[in-house]
Short mmCIF file of C-alpha atoms in Angstrom, two decimals:
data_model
loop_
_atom_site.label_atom_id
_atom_site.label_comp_id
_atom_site.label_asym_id
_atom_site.label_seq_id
_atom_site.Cartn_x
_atom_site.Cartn_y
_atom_site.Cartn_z
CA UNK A 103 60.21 -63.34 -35.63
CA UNK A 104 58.54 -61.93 -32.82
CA UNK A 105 57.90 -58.69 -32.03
CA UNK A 106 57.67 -58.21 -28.49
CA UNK A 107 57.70 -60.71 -25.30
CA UNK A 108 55.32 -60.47 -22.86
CA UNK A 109 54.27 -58.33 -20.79
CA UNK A 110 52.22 -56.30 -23.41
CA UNK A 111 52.78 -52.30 -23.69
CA UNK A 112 49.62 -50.26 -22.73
CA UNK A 113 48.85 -49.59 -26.54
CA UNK A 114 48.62 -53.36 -27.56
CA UNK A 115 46.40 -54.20 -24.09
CA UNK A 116 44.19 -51.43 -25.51
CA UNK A 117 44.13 -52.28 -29.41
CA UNK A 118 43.52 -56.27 -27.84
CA UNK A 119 40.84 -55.03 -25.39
CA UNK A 120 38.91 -53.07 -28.16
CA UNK A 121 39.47 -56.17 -30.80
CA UNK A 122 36.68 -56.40 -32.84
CA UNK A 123 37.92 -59.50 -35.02
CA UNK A 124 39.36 -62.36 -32.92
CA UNK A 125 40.07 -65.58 -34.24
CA UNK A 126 41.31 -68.29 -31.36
CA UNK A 127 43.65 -71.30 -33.39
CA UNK A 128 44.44 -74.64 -31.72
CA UNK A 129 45.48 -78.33 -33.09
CA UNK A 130 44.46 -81.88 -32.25
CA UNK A 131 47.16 -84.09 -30.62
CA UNK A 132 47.06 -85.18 -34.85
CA UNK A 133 48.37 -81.45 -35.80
CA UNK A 134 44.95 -80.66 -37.55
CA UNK A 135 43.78 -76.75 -37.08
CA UNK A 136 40.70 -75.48 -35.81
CA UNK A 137 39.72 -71.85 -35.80
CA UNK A 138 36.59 -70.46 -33.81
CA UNK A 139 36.17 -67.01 -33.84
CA UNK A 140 36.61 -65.27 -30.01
CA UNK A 141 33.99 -62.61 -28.46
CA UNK A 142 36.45 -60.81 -26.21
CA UNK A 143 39.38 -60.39 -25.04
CA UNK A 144 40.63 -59.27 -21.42
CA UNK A 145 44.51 -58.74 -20.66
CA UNK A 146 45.27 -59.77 -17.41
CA UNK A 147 46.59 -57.57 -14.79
CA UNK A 148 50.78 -57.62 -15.54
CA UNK A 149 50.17 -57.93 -19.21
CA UNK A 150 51.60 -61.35 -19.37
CA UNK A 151 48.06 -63.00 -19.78
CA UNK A 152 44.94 -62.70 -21.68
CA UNK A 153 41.35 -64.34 -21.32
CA UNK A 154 39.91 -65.04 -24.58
CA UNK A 155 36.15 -65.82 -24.42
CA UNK A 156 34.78 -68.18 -27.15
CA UNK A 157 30.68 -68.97 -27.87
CA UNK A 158 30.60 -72.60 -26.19
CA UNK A 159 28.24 -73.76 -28.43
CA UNK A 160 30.99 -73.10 -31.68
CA UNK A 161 34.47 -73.93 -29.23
CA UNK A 162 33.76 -77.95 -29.24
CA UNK A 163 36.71 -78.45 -31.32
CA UNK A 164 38.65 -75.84 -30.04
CA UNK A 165 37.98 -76.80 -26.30
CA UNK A 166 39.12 -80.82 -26.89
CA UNK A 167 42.02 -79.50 -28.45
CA UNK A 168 43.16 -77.98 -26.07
CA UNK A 169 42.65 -80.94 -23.80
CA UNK A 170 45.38 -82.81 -25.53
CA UNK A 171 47.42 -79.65 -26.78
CA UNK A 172 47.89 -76.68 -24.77
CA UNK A 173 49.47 -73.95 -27.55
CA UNK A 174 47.14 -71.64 -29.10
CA UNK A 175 46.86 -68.61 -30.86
CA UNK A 176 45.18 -65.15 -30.41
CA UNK A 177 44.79 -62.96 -33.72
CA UNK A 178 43.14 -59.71 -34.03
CA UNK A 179 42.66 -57.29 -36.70
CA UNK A 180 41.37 -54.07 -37.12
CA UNK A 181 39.99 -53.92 -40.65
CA UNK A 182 40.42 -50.21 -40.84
CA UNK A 183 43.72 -50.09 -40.51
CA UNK A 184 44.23 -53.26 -41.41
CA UNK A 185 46.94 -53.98 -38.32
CA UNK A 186 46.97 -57.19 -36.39
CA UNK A 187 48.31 -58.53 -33.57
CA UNK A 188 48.98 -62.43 -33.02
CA UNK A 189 49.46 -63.81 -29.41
CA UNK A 190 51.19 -67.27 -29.04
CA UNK A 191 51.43 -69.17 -25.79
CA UNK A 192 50.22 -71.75 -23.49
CA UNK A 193 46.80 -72.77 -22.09
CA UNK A 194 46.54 -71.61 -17.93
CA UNK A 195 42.89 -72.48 -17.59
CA UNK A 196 39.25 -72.91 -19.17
CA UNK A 197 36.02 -72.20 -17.42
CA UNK A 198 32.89 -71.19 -18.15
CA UNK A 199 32.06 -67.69 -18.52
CA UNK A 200 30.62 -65.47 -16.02
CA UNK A 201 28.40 -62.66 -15.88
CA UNK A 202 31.46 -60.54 -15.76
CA UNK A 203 32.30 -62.36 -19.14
CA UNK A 204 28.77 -62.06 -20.62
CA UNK A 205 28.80 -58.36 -20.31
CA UNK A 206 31.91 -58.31 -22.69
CA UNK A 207 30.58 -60.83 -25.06
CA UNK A 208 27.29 -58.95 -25.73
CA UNK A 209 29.43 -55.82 -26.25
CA UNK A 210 31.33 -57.89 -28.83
CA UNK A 211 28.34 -57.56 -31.18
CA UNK A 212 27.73 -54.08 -31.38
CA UNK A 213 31.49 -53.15 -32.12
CA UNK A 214 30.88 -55.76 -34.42
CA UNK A 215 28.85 -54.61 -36.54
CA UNK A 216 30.20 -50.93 -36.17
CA UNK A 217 33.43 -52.01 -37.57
CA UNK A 218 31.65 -54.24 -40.35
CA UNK A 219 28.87 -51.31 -41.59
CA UNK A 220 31.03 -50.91 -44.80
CA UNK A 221 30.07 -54.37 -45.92
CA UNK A 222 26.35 -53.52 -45.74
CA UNK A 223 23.57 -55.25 -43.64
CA UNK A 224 25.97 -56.49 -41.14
CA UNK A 225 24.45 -54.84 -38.50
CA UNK A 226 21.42 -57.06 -38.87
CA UNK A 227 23.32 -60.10 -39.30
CA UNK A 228 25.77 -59.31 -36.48
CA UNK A 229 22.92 -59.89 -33.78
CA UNK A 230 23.03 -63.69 -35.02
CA UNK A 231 26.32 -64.13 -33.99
CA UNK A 232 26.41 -66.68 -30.67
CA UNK A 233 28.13 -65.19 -27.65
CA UNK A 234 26.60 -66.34 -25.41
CA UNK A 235 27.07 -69.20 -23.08
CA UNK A 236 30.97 -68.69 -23.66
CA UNK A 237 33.93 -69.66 -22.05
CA UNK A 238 36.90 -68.04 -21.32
CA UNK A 239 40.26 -69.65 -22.32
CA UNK A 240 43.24 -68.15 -20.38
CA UNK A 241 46.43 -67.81 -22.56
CA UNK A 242 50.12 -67.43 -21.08
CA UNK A 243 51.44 -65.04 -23.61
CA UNK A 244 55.03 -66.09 -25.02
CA UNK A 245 55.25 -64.35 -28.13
CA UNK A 246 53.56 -61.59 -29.47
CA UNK A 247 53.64 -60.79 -33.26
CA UNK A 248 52.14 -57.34 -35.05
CA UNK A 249 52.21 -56.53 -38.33
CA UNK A 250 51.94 -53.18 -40.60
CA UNK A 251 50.61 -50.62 -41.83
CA UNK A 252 50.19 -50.55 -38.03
CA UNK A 253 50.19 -47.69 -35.54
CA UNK A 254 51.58 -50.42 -33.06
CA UNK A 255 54.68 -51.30 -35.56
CA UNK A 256 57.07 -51.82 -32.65
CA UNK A 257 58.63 -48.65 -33.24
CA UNK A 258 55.76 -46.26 -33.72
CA UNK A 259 56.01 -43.70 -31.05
#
């Protein structure tokens, strides 16, 4: 059951926005899954919208997909706290990234490896991790799911 509807409250737009684990899930037309792991994450202004940007070179799958099947799915996860929130909805757009878009994607690997230092030489390994040509996939948001122990639990205060 979901927890919220769009729009998003202020706290999930700034856990999404400071995501450091984002994993983008679509189907074939067939039903089969593909995963690619996302490099940013922008809420659009009213919070009913996000733009998820994926490396290009990884999102083949992902982008033909979503040429035959517009529903994906948006998870992050903060390992520390292990809290996650999933965002369901409906393709808007794809287009390639801009500048705008690299600047957030080449953030994506320092916090990265920050959040990932526990599991040892990740900060080395992080700066292998393609962001960049990327494209941004723009999501209609129609469910949005979190789950505990969470400081976003729908009724934390």
């Amino acid at each position: 059951m979901p927890e919220s509807l769009p729009p998003l409250r202020p706290d999930q737009v700034a856990y999404l926005e400071g995501a450091t684990s984002i994993l983008v899930g679509s189907c074939s037309s067939a039903r089969m899954p593909e995963g690619v792991r996302g490099v940013g994450i922008r809420v659009l202004a009213g919070g009913g919208r996000v733009s998820v940007l994926v490396p290009t070179a990884m999102a083949a799958r992902t982008l033909a997909n979503l040429a035959s099947n517009p529903h994906l799915a948006v998870t992050t996860a903060s390992f520390p706290t292990y809290s996650t929130i999933q965002l369901k909805g409906e393709l808007v757009a794809v287009r390639d990234g801009d500048e705008i878009d690299r600047a957030l994607a080449s953030s994506f690997q320092a916090r990265f490896a920050t959040e990932f230092a526990w599991a040892g030489d990740a900060i080395t390994r992080t700066a292998r991790i393609a962001v960049w040509p990327c494209t941004a996939i723009e999501l209609a948001i129609e469910t949005v799911y979190t789950e505990a122990p969470a400081p976003l639990a729908k009724d934390a205060t």
